[in-house]
Coordinates of C-alpha atoms and ligand atoms in Angstrom, one line a residue:
X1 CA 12.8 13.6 -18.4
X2 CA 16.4 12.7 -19.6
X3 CA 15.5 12.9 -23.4
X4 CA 11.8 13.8 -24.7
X5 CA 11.3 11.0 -28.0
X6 CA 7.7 11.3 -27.5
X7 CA 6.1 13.9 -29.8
X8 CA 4.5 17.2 -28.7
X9 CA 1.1 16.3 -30.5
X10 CA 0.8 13.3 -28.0
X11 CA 2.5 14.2 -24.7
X12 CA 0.4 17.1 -24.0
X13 CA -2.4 14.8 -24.0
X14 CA -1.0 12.2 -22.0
X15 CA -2.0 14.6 -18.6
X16 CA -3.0 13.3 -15.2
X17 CA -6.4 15.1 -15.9
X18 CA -7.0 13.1 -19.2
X19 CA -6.5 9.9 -17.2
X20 CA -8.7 11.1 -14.5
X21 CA -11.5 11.7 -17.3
X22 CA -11.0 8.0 -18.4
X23 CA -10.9 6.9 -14.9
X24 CA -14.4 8.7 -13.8
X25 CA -16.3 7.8 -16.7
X26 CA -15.6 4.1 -15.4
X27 CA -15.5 4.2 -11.5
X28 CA -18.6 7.2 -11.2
X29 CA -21.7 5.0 -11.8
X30 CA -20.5 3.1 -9.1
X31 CA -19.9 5.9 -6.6
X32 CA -22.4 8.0 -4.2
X33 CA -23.0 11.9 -4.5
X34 CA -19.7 12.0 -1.2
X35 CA -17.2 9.6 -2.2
X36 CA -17.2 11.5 -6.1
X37 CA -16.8 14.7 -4.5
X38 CA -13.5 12.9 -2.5
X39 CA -12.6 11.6 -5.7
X40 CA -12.5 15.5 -7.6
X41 CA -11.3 16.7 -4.2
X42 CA -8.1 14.1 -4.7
X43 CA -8.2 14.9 -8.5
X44 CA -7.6 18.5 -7.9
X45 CA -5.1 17.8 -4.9
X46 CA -3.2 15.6 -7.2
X47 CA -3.2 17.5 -10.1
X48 CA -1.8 20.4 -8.8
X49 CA 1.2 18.2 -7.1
X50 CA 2.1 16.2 -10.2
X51 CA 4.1 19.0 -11.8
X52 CA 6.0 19.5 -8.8
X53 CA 7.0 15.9 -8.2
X54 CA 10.9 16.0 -8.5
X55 CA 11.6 12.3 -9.9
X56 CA 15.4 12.5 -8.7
X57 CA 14.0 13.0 -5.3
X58 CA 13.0 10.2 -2.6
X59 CA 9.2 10.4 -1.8
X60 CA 9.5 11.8 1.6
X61 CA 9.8 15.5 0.7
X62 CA 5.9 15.2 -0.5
X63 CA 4.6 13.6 2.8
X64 CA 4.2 16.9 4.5
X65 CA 1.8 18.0 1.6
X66 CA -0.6 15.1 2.0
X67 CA -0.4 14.8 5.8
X68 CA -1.8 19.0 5.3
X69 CA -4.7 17.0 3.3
X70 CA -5.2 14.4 5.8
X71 CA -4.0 12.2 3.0
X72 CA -1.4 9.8 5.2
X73 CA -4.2 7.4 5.4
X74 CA -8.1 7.6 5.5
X75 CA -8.8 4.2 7.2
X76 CA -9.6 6.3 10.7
X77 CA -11.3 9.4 11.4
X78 CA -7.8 11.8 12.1
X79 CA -8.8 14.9 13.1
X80 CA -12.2 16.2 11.0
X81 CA -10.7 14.5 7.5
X82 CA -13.5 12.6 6.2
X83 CA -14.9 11.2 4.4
X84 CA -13.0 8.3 5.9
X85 CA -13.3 4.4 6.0
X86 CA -12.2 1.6 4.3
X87 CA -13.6 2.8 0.2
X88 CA -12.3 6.4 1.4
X89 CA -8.9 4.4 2.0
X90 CA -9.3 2.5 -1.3
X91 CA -10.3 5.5 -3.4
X92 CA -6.9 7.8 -1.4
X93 CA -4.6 4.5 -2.5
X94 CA -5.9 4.8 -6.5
X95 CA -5.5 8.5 -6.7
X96 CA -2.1 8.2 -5.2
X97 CA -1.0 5.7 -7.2
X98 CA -1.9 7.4 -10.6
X99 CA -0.1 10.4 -9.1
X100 CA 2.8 8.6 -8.2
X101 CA 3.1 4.9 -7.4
X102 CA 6.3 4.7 -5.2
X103 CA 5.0 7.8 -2.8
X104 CA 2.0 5.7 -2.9
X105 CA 4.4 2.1 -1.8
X106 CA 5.8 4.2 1.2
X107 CA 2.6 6.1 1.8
X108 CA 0.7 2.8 2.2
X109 CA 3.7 1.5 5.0
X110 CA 4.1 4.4 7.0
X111 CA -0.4 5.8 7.1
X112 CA -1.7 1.9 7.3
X113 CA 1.0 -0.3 8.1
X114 CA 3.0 1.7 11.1
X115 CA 0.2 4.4 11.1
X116 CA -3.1 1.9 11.7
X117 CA -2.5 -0.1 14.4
X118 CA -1.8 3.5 16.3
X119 CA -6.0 4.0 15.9
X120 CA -7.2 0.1 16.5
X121 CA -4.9 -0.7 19.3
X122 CA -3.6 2.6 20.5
X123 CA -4.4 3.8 24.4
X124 CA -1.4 6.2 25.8
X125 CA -0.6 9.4 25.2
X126 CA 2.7 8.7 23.9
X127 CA 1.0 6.7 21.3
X128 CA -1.8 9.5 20.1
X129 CA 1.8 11.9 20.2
X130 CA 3.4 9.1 17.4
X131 CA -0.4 8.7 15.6
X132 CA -0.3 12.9 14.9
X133 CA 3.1 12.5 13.4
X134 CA 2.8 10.4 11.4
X135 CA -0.7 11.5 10.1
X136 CA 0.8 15.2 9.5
X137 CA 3.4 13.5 7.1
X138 CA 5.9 14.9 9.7
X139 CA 7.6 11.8 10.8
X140 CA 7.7 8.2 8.9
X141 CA 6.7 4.8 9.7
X142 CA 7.4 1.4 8.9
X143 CA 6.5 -2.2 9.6
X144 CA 8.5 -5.0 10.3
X145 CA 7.5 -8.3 10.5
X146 CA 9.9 -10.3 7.5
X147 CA 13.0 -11.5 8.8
X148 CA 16.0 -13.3 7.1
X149 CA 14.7 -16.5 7.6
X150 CA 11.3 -15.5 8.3
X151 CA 9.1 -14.2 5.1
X152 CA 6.0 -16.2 4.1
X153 CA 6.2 -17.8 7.8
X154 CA 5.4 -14.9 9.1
X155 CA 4.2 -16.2 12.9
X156 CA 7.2 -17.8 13.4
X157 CA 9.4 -14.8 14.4
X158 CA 12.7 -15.9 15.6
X159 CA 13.3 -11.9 16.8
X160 CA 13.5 -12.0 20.6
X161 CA 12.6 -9.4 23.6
X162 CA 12.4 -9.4 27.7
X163 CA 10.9 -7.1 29.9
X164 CA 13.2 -5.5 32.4
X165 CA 13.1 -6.7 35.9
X166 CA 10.9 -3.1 36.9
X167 CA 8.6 -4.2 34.3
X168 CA 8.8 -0.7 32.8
X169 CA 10.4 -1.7 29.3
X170 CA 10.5 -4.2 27.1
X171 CA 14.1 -5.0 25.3
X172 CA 14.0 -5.9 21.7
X173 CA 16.8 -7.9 20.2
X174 CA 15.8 -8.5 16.5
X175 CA 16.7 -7.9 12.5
X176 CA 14.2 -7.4 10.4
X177 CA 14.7 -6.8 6.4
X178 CA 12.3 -5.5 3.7
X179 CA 11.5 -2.5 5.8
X180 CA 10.1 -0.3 3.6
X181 CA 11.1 3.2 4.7
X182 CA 13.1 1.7 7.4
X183 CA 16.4 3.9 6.6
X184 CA 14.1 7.1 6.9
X185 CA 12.0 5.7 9.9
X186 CA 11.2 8.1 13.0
X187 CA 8.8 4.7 14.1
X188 CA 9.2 1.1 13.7
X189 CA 6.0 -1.1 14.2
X190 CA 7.9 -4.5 14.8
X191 CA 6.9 -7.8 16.3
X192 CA 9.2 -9.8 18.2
X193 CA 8.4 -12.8 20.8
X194 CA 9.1 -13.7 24.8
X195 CA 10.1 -17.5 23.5
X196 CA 10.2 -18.8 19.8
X197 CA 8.9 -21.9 21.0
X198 CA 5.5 -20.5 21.2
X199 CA 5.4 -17.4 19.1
X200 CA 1.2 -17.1 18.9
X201 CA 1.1 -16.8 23.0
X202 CA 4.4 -14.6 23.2
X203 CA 4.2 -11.9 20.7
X204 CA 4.8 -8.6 21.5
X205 CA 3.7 -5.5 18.6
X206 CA 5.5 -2.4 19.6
X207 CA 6.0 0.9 18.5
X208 CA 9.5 1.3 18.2
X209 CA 11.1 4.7 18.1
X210 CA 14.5 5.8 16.6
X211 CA 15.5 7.7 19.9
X212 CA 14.9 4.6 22.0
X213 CA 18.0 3.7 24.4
X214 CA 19.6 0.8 22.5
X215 CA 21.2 0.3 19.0
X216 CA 18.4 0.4 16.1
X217 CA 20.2 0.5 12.4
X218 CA 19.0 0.5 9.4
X219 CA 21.0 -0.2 6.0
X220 CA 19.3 0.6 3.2
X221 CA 19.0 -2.5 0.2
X222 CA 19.2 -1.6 -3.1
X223 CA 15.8 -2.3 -4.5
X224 CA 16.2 -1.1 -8.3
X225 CA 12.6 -1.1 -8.8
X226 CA 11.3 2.0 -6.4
X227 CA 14.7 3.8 -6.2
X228 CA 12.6 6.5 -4.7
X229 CA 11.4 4.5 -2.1
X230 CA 13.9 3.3 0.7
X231 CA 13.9 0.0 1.9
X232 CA 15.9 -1.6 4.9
X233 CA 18.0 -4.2 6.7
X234 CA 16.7 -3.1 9.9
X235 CA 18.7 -4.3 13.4
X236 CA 17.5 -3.1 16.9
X237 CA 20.0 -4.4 19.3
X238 CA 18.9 -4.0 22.9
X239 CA 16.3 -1.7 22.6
X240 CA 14.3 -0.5 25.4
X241 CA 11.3 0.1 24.4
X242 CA 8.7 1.7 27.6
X243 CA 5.4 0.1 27.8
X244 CA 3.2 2.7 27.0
X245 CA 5.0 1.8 23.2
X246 CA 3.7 -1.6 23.6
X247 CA 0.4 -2.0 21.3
X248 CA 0.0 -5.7 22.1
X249 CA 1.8 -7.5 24.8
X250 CA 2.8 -11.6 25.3
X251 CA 0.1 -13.1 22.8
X252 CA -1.9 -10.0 22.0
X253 CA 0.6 -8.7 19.3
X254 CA -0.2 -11.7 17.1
X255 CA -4.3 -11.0 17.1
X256 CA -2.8 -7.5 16.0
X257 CA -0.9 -8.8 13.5
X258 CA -3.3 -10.8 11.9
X259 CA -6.4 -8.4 12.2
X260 CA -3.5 -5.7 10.6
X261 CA -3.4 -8.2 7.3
X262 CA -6.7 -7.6 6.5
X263 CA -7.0 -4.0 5.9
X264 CA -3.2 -4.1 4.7
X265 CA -4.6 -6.0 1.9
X266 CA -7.7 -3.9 1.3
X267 CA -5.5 -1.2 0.8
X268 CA -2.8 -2.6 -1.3
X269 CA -5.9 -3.2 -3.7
X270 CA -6.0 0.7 -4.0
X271 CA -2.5 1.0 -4.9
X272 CA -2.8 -2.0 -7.6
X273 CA -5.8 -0.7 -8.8
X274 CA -4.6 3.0 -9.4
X275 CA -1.6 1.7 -11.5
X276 CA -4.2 -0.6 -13.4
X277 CA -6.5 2.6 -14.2
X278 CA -3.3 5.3 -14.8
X279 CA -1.3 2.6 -17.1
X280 CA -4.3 1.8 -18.9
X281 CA -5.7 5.0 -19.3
X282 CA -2.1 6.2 -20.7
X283 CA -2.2 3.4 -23.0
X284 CA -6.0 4.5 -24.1
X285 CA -4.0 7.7 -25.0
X286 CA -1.1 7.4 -26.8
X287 CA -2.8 4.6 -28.8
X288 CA -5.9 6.6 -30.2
X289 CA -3.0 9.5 -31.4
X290 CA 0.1 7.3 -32.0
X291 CA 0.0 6.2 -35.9
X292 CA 1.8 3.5 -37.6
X293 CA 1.1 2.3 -41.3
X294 CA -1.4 5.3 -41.9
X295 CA -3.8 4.4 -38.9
X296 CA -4.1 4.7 -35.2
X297 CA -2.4 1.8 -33.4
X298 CA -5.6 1.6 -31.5
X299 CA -7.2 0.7 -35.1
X300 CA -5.2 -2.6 -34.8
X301 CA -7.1 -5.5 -33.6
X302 CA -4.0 -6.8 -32.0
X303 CA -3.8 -3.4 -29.7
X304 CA -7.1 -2.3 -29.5
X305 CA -8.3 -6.0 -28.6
X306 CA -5.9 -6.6 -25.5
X307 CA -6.9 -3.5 -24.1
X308 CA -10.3 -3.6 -24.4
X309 CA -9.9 -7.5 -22.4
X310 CA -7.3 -5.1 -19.6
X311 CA -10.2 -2.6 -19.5
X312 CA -13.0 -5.5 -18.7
X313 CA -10.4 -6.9 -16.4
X314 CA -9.9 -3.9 -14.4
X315 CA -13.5 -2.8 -13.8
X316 CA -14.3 -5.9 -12.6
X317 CA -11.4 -5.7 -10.0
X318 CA -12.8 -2.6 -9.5
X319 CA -16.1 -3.3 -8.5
X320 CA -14.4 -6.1 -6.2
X321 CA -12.4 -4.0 -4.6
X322 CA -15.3 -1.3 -3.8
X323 CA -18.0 -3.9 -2.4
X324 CA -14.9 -5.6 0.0
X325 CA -14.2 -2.1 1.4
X326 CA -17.7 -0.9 1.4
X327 CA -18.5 -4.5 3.6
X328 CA -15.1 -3.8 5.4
X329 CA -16.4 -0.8 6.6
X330 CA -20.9 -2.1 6.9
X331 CA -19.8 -5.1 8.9
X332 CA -16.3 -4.5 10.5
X333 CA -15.2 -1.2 11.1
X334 CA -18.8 0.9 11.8
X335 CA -20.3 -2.4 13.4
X336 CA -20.8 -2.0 16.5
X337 CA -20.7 -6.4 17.3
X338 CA -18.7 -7.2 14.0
X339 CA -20.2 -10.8 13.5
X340 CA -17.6 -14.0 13.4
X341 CA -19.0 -14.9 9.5
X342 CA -18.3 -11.5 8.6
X343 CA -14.7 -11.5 9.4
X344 CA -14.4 -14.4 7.7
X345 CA -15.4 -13.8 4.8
X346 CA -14.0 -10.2 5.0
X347 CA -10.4 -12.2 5.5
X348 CA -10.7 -14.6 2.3
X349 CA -12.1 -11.8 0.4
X350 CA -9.1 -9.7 0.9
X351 CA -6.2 -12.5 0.3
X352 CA -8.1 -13.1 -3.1
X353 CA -8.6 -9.2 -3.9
X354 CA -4.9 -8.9 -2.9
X355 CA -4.1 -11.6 -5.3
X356 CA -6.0 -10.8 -8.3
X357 CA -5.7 -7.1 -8.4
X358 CA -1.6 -6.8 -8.1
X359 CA -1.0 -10.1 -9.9
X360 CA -3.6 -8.0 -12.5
X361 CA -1.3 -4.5 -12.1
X362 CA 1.8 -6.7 -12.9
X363 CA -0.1 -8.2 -15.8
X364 CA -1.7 -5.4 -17.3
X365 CA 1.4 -3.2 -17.0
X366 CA 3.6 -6.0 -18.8
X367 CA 0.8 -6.0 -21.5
X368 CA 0.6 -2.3 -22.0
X369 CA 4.2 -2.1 -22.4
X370 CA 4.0 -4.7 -25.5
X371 CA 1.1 -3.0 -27.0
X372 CA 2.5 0.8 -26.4
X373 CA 5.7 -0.3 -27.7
X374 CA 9.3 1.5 -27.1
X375 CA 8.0 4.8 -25.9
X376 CA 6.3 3.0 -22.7
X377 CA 9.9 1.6 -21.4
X378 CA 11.3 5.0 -21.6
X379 CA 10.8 8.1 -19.0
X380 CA 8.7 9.9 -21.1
X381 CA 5.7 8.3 -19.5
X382 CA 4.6 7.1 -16.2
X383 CA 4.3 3.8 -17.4
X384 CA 7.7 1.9 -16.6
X385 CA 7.7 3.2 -13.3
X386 CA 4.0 2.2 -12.6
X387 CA 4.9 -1.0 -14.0
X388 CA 8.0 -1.5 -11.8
X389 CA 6.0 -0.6 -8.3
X390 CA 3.4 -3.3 -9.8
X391 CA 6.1 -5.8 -8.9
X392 CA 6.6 -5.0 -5.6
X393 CA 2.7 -4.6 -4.9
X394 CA 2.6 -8.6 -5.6
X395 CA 5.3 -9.2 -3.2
X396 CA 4.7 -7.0 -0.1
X397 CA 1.1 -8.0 2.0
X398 CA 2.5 -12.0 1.7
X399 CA 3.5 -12.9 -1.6
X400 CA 1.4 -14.5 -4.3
X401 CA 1.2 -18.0 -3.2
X402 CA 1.0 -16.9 0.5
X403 CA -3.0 -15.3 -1.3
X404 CA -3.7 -18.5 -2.6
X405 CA -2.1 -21.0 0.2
X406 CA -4.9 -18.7 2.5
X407 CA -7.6 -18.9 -0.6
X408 CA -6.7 -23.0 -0.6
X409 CA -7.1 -23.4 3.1
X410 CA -10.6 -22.0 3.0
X411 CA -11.7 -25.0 0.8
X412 CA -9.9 -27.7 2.2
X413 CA -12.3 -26.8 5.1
X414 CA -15.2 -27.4 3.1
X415 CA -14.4 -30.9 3.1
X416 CA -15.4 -31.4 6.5
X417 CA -18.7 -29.9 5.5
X418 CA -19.6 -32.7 3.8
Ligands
FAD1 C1 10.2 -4.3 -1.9 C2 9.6 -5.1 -0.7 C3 9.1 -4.4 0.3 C4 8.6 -5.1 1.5 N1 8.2 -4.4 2.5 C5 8.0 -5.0 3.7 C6 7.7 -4.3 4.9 O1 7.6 -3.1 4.9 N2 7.7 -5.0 6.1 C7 7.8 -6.3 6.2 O2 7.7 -6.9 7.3 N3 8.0 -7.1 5.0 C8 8.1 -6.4 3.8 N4 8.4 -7.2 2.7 C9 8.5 -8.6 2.8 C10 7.4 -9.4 2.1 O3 6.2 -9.4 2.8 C11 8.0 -10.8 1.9 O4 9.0 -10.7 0.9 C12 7.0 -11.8 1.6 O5 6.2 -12.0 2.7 C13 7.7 -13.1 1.2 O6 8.7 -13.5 2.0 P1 10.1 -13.9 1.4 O7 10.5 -12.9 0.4 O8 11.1 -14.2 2.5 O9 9.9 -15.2 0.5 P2 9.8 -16.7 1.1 O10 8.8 -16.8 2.2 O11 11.2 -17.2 1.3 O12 9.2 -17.4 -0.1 C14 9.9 -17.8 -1.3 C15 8.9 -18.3 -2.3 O13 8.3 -19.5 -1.8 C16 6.9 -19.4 -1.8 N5 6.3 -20.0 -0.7 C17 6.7 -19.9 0.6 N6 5.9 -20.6 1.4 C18 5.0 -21.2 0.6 C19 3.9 -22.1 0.8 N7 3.6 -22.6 2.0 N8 3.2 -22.5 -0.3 C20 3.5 -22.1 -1.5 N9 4.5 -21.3 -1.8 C21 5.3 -20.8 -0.7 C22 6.6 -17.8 -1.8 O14 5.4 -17.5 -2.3 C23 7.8 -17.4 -2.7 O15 7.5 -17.5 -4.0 C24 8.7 -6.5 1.5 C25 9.3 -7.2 0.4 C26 9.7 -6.5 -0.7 C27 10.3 -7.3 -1.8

C-alpha cells in the first residue's frame, strides 16, 4: 500500500476471511458435503498466501506454491489432487480470483489453456514430461491462437508450418500477439496451418518449447491493466518442433481448438465469478462500517439498493455457472459416449455463461466503485485491481460479440426448424 486513507476501524475488517464468510453463506446451500470441504481447503490455502502476496512482484513467483497444492488447474485428475472436474475447476478459478485476480489471468492460460490440451490430447512421453511442469507451477504456459490480423477470426490462421522432408519435425513460421505469459513462457500451445487456403483441414496444435531449434521471441506489450501479468508479441521463426510435440496434426488441431473453447470458457466463468463475489463482498464491508451524514452508507437506498440488484445478479450467475460445469463434467468429461445434444448444448451454454458472467464482473466492478466511492479507486482495497482484470476477462476466451455472434447463430438455426 503506497498510502493507507482507509481507517483502521474498517480495514481490519475488510480481510480475505470476511469475504469468504459472505461468499459461503451464498454458494454452501448449493454445494455437496466434498466440494465445501475443497472450498475451506482453498479458503485456508488462500488465506494463509494473501499476506505474502508481494504486489510489486509479477505473478509467477506464487506458481510454485499452488502447483505444491495441485492448484495449476483441476480440470484433470494430476497426480492424486482431487476432487477434480469441471465445478472443482470452477470453484479453484473463484477462490483464486478473490485471492488475487491477475495470478488467477495467468493461472487460467498456463493450467487450462497450455496445461489442458496436455491431458485431452496428450500421448508421448515428452508431452506427460511438459504436463508435470507445468502442473508443479515449475514451468509456464501459454496459448497462442490471436494473431495481428487474426483475433475474432480465429480459424483463419495466416501462421504457417512444413514438416521436414524426414518427417521428424514440423517448422513453424508464425507471430502471434496477446500471449498471455508469453515473455515468461517455458511452453507455447500455438496453432499454425500446412496452407491458409484451407485452415480447418491443415491445422496443426503444437506444443512449442522455448529451447526448440529456431528463433521464438517474445516482446512483452504493455497492458496497464494486469501489470503483474505479462503479455506478448510472440514470433517463432523456423521452429522445429519434433512430432512427439505435435497434439493435433493437418486438420486435427482445429477439433482441438474448438473442443479447447469450451472448457476455456467454463473456466473463465470462475475467474469472473470470484471477482464478482470478492468485489461485492468488499463493498458489503466497507458499506455497513463506512458513515456519511450520521448513518451507514449501506442505510442509503441509492447504495444499499444497487447492491442488493449486484448480489441477486451474481447468485444467479452462480448457480449458472455450477449446473454448466456440474453437466460439463455428468455428460462430457465422466461420460463414457458423450452424446452429440449434449455437446451442444454444453457449447451454447458456455459462450452465454462466458458472456454474462465477465460482461457481469466488468459491470458489477464499475458499479461497486460508484457506490464505494474514492476509497475503492485507490490501493487500499482489492477492488481496482479486481476491477481492472474484469476487463480483460471480457476480452480473452473471444470477445463479447464473438459470445453472442455464437449465442445468435444457435437461433438463426431454429429457423429451419420450422
Ligand atoms: C489482455 C489480453 C490477453 C489475451 N490473451 C490471449 C492469449 O493468451 N492467447 C490468445 O491467443 N489470444 C489472447 N487474447 C486475444 C483475444 O482473444 C482477442 O483479443 C479477441 O479474440 C478479439 O480479437 P481482436 O482483439 O483482434 O479483436 P477483433 O477481432 O479485431 O475485433 C474488434 C471488434 O470487432 C468485433 N467483431 C469482430 N468480428 C465480429 C463479428 N463477426 N460480429 C460482431 N462483432 C465482431 C469484436 O467483438 C471487437 O469488438 C488476449 C487479449 C487480451 C486483450
Amino acid at each position: 500500500m503506497q498510502e493507507k486513507i482507509i481507517r483502521d476501524k474498517i480495514l481490519e475488517y475488510m480481510t480475505l476471511e470476511n469475504v469468504f464468510k459472505i461468499v459461503n453463506d451464498n454458494i454452501f446451500p448449493l454445494l455437496n458435503e466434498e466440494e465445501k470441504d475443497f472450498c475451506h481447503e482453498l479458503q485456508e490455502f488462500c488465506i494463509e498466501l494473501h499476506p505474502k502476496i508481494d504486489k510489486n512482484k509479477d505473478v509467477y513467483v506464487l506458481f510454485p506454491e499452488l502447483g505444491k497444492r495441485g492448484y495449476i488447474q483441476r480440470i484433470n485428475l494430476w497426480r492424486d489432487f482431487k476432487p477434480y472436474g469441471m465445478k472443482a475447476e470452477v470453484l479453484l478459478a473463484t477462490h483464486l480470483s478473490c485471492l488475487d485476480s491477475q495470478l488467477e489471468l495467468a493461472r487460467l492460460a498456463s493450467g487450462i489453456l497450455c496445461g489442458n490440451p496436455t491431458f485431452q490430447h496428450g500421448e508421448t512421453e515428452e508431452i506427460f514430461k511438459v504436463q508435470n511442469e507445468l502442473m508443479e507451477g515449475k514451468k509456464i504456459g501459454c496459448i497462442g491462437i490471436t494473431e495481428r490480423d487474426r483475433g475474432s477470426d480465429a480459424v483463419n490462421i495466416l501462421s504457417t508450418c512444413r514438416k521436414s522432408e524426414d518427417k521428424s519435425h514440423v517448422i513453424y513460421n508464425a507471430e502471434k500477439i496477446f500471449t498471455t505469459n508469453g515473455p515468461k513462457a517455458d511452453y507455447f500451445a500455438t496453432y499454425a496451418v500446412y496452407n491458409t487456403a484451407n485452415p480447418r483441414g491443415t491445422m496443426v496444435q503444437a506444443m512449442v518449447s522455448r529451447d526448440f531449434k529456431g528463433e521464438l521471441i517474445t516482446n512483452r506489450l504493455k497492458i496497464p491493466y494486469v501489470p503483474r501479468v505479462h503479455i506478448a508479441h510472440t514470433i517463432m521463426n523456423e521452429v522445429e518442433i519434433p512430432i512427439e510435440y505435435i497434439l493435433g496434426d493437418n486438420g486435427k488441431g482445429y477439433t482441438n481448438l474448438f473442443d479447447g473453447l469450451v472448457p476455456e470458457r467454463l473456466g473463465i466463468m470462475g475467474s469472473g465469478l470470484g471477482i464478482c463475489w470478492a468485489t461485492l463482498a468488499y463493498a458489503i464491508i466497507y458499506s455497513n462500517l463506512r458513515e456519511q451524514f450520521g448513518r451507514k452508507i449501506i442505510d442509503f437506498q441509492g447504495v444499499g439498493f444497487s447492491l442488493a440488484d449486484l448480489l441477486a445478479r451474481t447468485s444467479a450467475a452462480t448457480t449458472l455457472a455450477f449446473q454448466a460445469a456440474s453437466e460439463y463434467d455428468k455428460n462430457i468429461l465422466f461420460a463414457e459416449h458423450p452424446s452429440k445434444e449434449a455437446e451442444k448444448w454444453i457449447a451454447g451454454i458456455s459462450s452465454q455463461g462466458k458472456y454474462l458472467v465477465s460482461n457481469l464482473s466488468a459491470d458489477l466492478t464499475y458499479t461497486v466503485q460508484q457506490q464505494m466511492g474514492g476509497i475503492s479507486v485507490t490501493d487500499n482495497t482489492d477492488v481496482q485491481e479486481l476491477s481492472s482484470t474484469s476487463y480483460i476477462e471480457e476480452v480473452i476466451g473471444g470477445a463479447r460479440n464473438i459470445q453472442l455472434l455464437i449465442i445468435q447463430n444457435a437461433l438463426r438455426r431454429i429457423g429451419k426448424i420450422l
